[in-house]
Coordinates of C-alpha atoms (C1' of nucleotides) in Angstrom, one line a residue:
Chain I
X1 CA 257.7 316.2 298.8
X2 CA 257.7 314.0 301.9
X3 CA 259.1 310.6 301.1
X4 CA 259.2 307.5 303.2
X5 CA 260.8 304.0 303.2
X6 CA 259.6 300.8 304.6
X7 CA 262.2 298.5 306.2
X8 CA 261.4 294.9 307.1
X9 CA 262.9 291.7 308.5
X10 CA 261.9 288.1 307.8
X11 CA 263.4 284.8 308.9
X12 CA 262.6 282.7 305.9
X13 CA 263.9 279.3 307.2
X14 CA 265.8 278.5 303.9
X15 CA 265.8 280.9 301.0
X16 CA 266.0 277.9 298.7
X17 CA 262.6 276.9 299.7
X18 CA 261.1 280.3 300.4
X19 CA 262.3 282.4 297.4
X20 CA 258.9 282.3 295.8
X21 CA 257.3 283.5 299.0
X22 CA 259.8 286.4 299.3
X23 CA 259.2 287.5 295.7
X24 CA 255.4 287.1 296.1
X25 CA 255.4 289.1 299.3
X26 CA 257.5 291.9 297.9
X27 CA 255.2 292.2 294.9
X28 CA 252.1 292.1 297.1
X29 CA 253.5 295.1 299.0
X30 CA 254.2 297.0 295.8
X31 CA 250.7 296.4 294.6
X32 CA 249.4 297.7 298.0
X33 CA 251.4 300.9 297.4
X34 CA 253.6 300.1 300.4
X35 CA 256.6 298.6 298.8
X36 CA 259.4 297.2 301.0
X37 CA 262.5 299.3 300.3
X38 CA 264.9 297.2 302.5
X39 CA 264.2 293.7 303.5
X40 CA 266.6 291.9 305.9
X41 CA 266.5 288.1 305.6
X42 CA 267.6 285.6 308.2
X43 CA 268.3 281.8 308.0
X44 CA 269.2 281.7 304.3
X45 CA 270.7 278.3 304.8
X46 CA 272.6 278.6 301.6
X47 CA 276.1 279.5 300.4
X48 CA 276.9 282.8 298.6
X49 CA 277.3 281.0 295.3
X50 CA 273.7 279.7 295.6
X51 CA 272.2 283.1 296.5
X52 CA 269.4 283.9 293.9
X53 CA 270.7 287.3 292.9
X54 CA 269.3 287.0 289.4
X55 CA 265.7 286.2 290.4
X56 CA 265.6 289.1 292.9
X57 CA 267.2 291.5 290.4
X58 CA 264.6 290.5 287.8
X59 CA 262.0 291.4 290.4
X60 CA 263.7 294.8 290.9
X61 CA 265.8 294.2 294.0
X62 CA 269.6 294.3 294.7
X63 CA 271.0 292.0 297.4
X64 CA 274.0 291.7 299.6
X65 CA 274.3 288.3 301.3
X66 CA 276.5 286.6 303.9
X67 CA 275.7 282.9 303.6
X68 CA 277.0 279.5 304.7
X69 CA 276.1 275.9 304.0
X70 CA 273.1 274.5 305.9
X71 CA 272.7 277.0 308.7
X72 CA 272.3 280.7 309.5
X73 CA 273.0 283.2 306.7
X74 CA 271.7 286.8 306.4
X75 CA 271.0 289.2 303.6
X76 CA 269.8 292.7 302.8
X77 CA 267.6 293.2 299.8
X78 CA 267.0 296.7 298.4
X79 CA 264.3 298.0 296.0
X80 CA 266.3 299.5 293.2
X81 CA 263.6 302.1 292.4
X82 CA 263.9 303.5 296.0
X83 CA 267.6 304.0 295.8
X84 CA 269.4 307.3 295.1
X85 CA 270.9 307.6 291.6
X86 CA 274.4 307.2 293.0
X87 CA 273.4 303.7 294.4
X88 CA 273.2 301.7 291.2
X89 CA 275.0 298.5 291.8
X90 CA 276.0 296.2 294.7
X91 CA 279.2 298.3 295.5
X92 CA 277.4 301.7 295.5
X93 CA 274.1 300.5 297.1
X94 CA 275.7 298.8 300.1
X95 CA 278.2 301.2 301.6
X96 CA 280.7 300.3 304.3
X97 CA 279.5 296.7 304.4
X98 CA 280.3 294.6 307.4
X99 CA 279.9 290.8 307.8
X100 CA 279.9 289.4 311.3
X101 CA 280.7 291.3 314.4
X102 CA 284.2 292.8 314.0
X103 CA 286.7 291.2 316.3
X104 CA 284.3 288.4 317.2
X105 CA 285.6 285.3 315.6
X106 CA 282.7 283.2 314.4
X107 CA 282.0 280.8 311.6
X108 CA 278.3 281.4 311.9
X109 CA 277.0 284.1 309.5
X110 CA 274.6 286.2 311.6
X111 CA 275.3 289.8 310.9
X112 CA 275.3 291.9 307.8
X113 CA 275.5 295.8 308.0
X114 CA 275.5 298.4 305.3
X115 CA 274.8 302.1 304.8
X116 CA 272.0 302.7 302.3
X117 CA 271.2 305.9 300.4
X118 CA 267.5 306.0 299.6
X119 CA 266.0 308.7 297.3
X120 CA 265.2 311.9 299.2
X121 CA 266.6 310.6 302.5
X122 CA 269.6 310.9 304.6
X123 CA 271.8 307.8 304.6
X124 CA 270.7 305.0 306.9
X125 CA 272.7 302.3 308.5
X126 CA 270.9 298.9 308.2
X127 CA 271.9 295.8 310.1
X128 CA 270.4 292.4 309.3
X129 CA 270.8 290.2 312.4
X130 CA 270.2 286.6 313.2
X131 CA 270.7 286.1 316.9
X132 CA 271.7 282.7 318.2
X133 CA 268.8 280.5 319.3
X134 CA 270.4 279.4 322.6
X135 CA 268.6 276.0 322.8
X136 CA 268.1 276.1 326.6
X137 CA 269.6 278.1 329.5
X138 CA 271.6 275.1 330.7
X139 CA 273.3 274.4 327.3
X140 CA 276.6 275.5 325.8
X141 CA 274.6 277.1 323.0
X142 CA 273.1 279.4 325.6
X143 CA 276.5 280.5 326.7
X144 CA 277.4 281.2 323.1
X145 CA 274.2 283.2 322.8
X146 CA 275.1 285.4 325.8
X147 CA 278.7 286.0 324.7
X148 CA 277.4 286.8 321.2
X149 CA 275.0 289.3 322.7
X150 CA 277.8 290.9 324.6
X151 CA 279.9 291.2 321.5
X152 CA 276.9 292.7 319.6
X153 CA 276.3 295.3 322.2
X154 CA 279.9 296.4 322.3
X155 CA 280.0 296.7 318.5
X156 CA 276.6 298.5 318.3
X157 CA 277.9 301.1 320.7
X158 CA 280.6 302.0 318.1
X159 CA 278.1 301.7 315.2
X160 CA 275.7 304.1 316.9
X161 CA 278.6 306.6 317.6
X162 CA 279.3 306.6 313.9
X163 CA 275.7 306.3 312.6
X164 CA 273.0 308.5 314.0
X165 CA 270.4 306.9 311.8
X166 CA 270.6 303.2 312.5
X167 CA 268.2 300.3 312.4
X168 CA 268.8 296.8 313.8
X169 CA 266.4 294.3 312.2
X170 CA 266.0 290.6 312.4
X171 CA 265.3 287.5 314.4
X172 CA 266.5 288.3 317.9
X173 CA 265.4 285.0 319.4
X174 CA 264.3 287.0 322.5
X175 CA 260.7 287.7 323.5
X176 CA 261.2 291.0 325.4
X177 CA 258.3 290.8 327.7
X178 CA 255.5 288.4 328.7
X179 CA 253.2 290.4 326.4
X180 CA 255.2 288.8 323.6
X181 CA 254.6 285.2 324.7
X182 CA 251.4 283.3 324.2
X183 CA 251.8 281.3 327.5
X184 CA 254.2 283.2 329.8
X185 CA 253.6 280.7 332.7
X186 CA 254.6 277.7 330.6
X187 CA 257.7 279.6 329.3
X188 CA 258.9 281.2 332.5
X189 CA 262.7 281.1 332.7
X190 CA 263.1 279.2 329.5
X191 CA 265.0 279.9 326.4
X192 CA 263.9 283.0 324.5
X193 CA 262.4 284.6 327.6
X194 CA 264.9 284.0 330.4
X195 CA 266.2 287.0 332.5
X196 CA 269.7 287.0 331.0
X197 CA 268.3 287.2 327.5
X198 CA 265.8 289.9 328.4
X199 CA 268.6 291.8 330.2
X200 CA 270.6 291.7 327.1
X201 CA 267.7 293.0 325.1
X202 CA 267.3 295.8 327.6
X203 CA 271.0 296.6 327.2
X204 CA 270.5 297.1 323.5
X205 CA 267.7 299.6 324.3
X206 CA 270.0 301.3 326.8
X207 CA 272.4 302.1 324.0
X208 CA 269.7 304.4 322.6
X209 CA 267.6 302.0 320.6
X210 CA 263.8 301.7 320.7
X211 CA 261.6 298.7 319.9
X212 CA 259.6 300.2 317.0
X213 CA 256.7 297.9 317.5
X214 CA 256.0 299.2 321.0
X215 CA 256.0 302.8 319.9
X216 CA 252.4 302.2 318.7
X217 CA 249.1 300.8 319.9
X218 CA 249.1 297.2 318.9
X219 CA 246.6 294.4 319.0
X220 CA 247.2 292.1 322.0
X221 CA 248.8 288.7 321.3
X222 CA 250.6 289.9 318.2
X223 CA 253.5 287.5 317.5
X224 CA 256.0 287.0 314.7
X225 CA 256.8 283.3 315.1
X226 CA 254.6 280.2 315.6
X227 CA 255.8 276.6 316.0
X228 CA 255.1 274.4 313.0
X229 CA 254.0 271.7 315.5
X230 CA 250.8 271.5 317.5
X231 CA 249.0 273.8 315.0
X232 CA 250.8 276.7 316.6
X233 CA 249.7 279.2 314.1
X234 CA 246.0 278.3 314.1
X235 CA 246.0 278.4 317.9
X236 CA 248.1 281.7 317.8
X237 CA 250.5 279.9 320.1
X238 CA 253.4 282.2 319.1
X239 CA 256.0 284.6 320.3
X240 CA 257.2 288.0 319.2
X241 CA 260.9 287.4 318.7
X242 CA 261.5 289.3 315.4
X243 CA 262.2 293.0 315.9
X244 CA 263.0 296.3 314.4
X245 CA 265.1 298.5 316.8
X246 CA 265.6 302.1 315.8
X247 CA 268.0 304.8 316.9
X248 CA 266.6 308.1 318.3
X249 CA 267.0 309.8 314.9
X250 CA 264.9 307.2 313.2
X251 CA 262.5 306.8 316.0
X252 CA 261.2 310.3 315.6
X253 CA 260.5 309.7 312.0
X254 CA 258.9 306.3 312.4
X255 CA 255.2 306.4 311.4
X256 CA 254.2 302.7 311.9
X257 CA 255.5 299.3 312.9
X258 CA 253.7 296.0 312.4
X259 CA 253.8 292.3 311.8
X260 CA 252.4 291.0 308.5
X261 CA 250.9 287.6 309.3
X262 CA 249.8 287.0 305.7
X263 CA 252.8 285.0 304.4
X264 CA 252.4 282.7 307.4
X265 CA 249.0 281.6 306.0
X266 CA 250.5 280.5 302.7
X267 CA 251.4 277.0 301.6
X268 CA 254.7 275.8 302.9
X269 CA 255.3 278.9 305.0
X270 CA 258.3 279.9 307.0
X271 CA 257.5 279.6 310.7
X272 CA 258.2 283.4 311.0
X273 CA 256.2 286.3 309.6
X274 CA 257.8 289.5 308.4
X275 CA 257.9 292.6 310.5
X276 CA 257.8 296.1 309.0
X277 CA 258.5 299.7 310.0
X278 CA 257.9 302.8 308.0
X279 CA 260.4 305.8 308.2
X280 CA 259.5 309.2 307.0
X281 CA 262.2 311.5 305.4
X282 CA 261.9 314.0 308.2
Chain T
dA1 C1' 251.2 266.7 326.0
dT2 C1' 258.9 266.8 326.3
dG3 C1' 256.4 265.0 321.0
dG4 C1' 254.5 267.0 317.5
dC5 C1' 256.9 270.0 312.1
dG6 C1' 260.1 271.3 308.6
dA7 C1' 264.8 271.9 306.4
dT8 C1' 269.3 270.0 305.6
dA9 C1' 272.6 266.4 304.8
dT10 C1' 272.0 262.1 303.6
dA11 C1' 270.2 257.4 301.8
dG12 C1' 267.4 255.6 307.3
dT13 C1' 268.3 258.6 310.4
dA14 C1' 270.7 262.4 312.4
dT15 C1' 270.8 267.6 313.9
dC16 C1' 268.8 272.0 314.5
dG17 C1' 265.4 275.4 315.1
dA18 C1' 262.4 278.3 319.0

DNA sequence: ATGGCGATATAGTATCGA
């Protein structure tokens, strides 16, 4: 029997507001016979005490979260039915958990990593990441973004040395190429597309990771984020800044990678759409 | 078109996101 898992990332822009969207989306994928087995969330904007563990467990999912008040916050949500029998609760489902980049002192909750044992699969290292926004290249926040990217790269090198099967998923706040930007002329040199950011993205690929989306033929002008303002979504004035990067061992088993625009059409949506990749067992 | 929308912390108006 060949089995497969689908892993996904979604910046929900407040889980307090978007919990119904998350549950609806997970259930829609189940009904479509393509259930999401690991969903990495970004921008929870809530503390760990307020994380809706109960509602997600009732829907059939186990969560590990790293939250904070008001800003940031990341989680990994696992479909219980997809887990190996030994992975039955939070402690056994999320092995070797790591919050934040080790050695990088930071109040902001942007990284959550864990090793997951799915049924019929080799263990997989999954990292939910919310990269800093950066604001603009001349701001202090941009310097923070670049130093954060440096720390991430150094840590990922270690993680890859220890975990052959690794996926980095989340909101990268970087559009890797002009094909990922609706209006590259207008955005040239700006935050999300500037050369230092794109170089940092390339440095991640140089560690041995691949942008799963670009492994496959894709419709042009496919994006993962659209500004709430100016009817960004209706005009498809977007950017592809949410990514799933795979190590070589996962790359060779990846059978598709896509963006699901559907939740962006719903009432009171997040400004991001989820991205999905499917990994075969071998 | 340098605002526009939306969430949060608040109680009229800030900050932040991308």
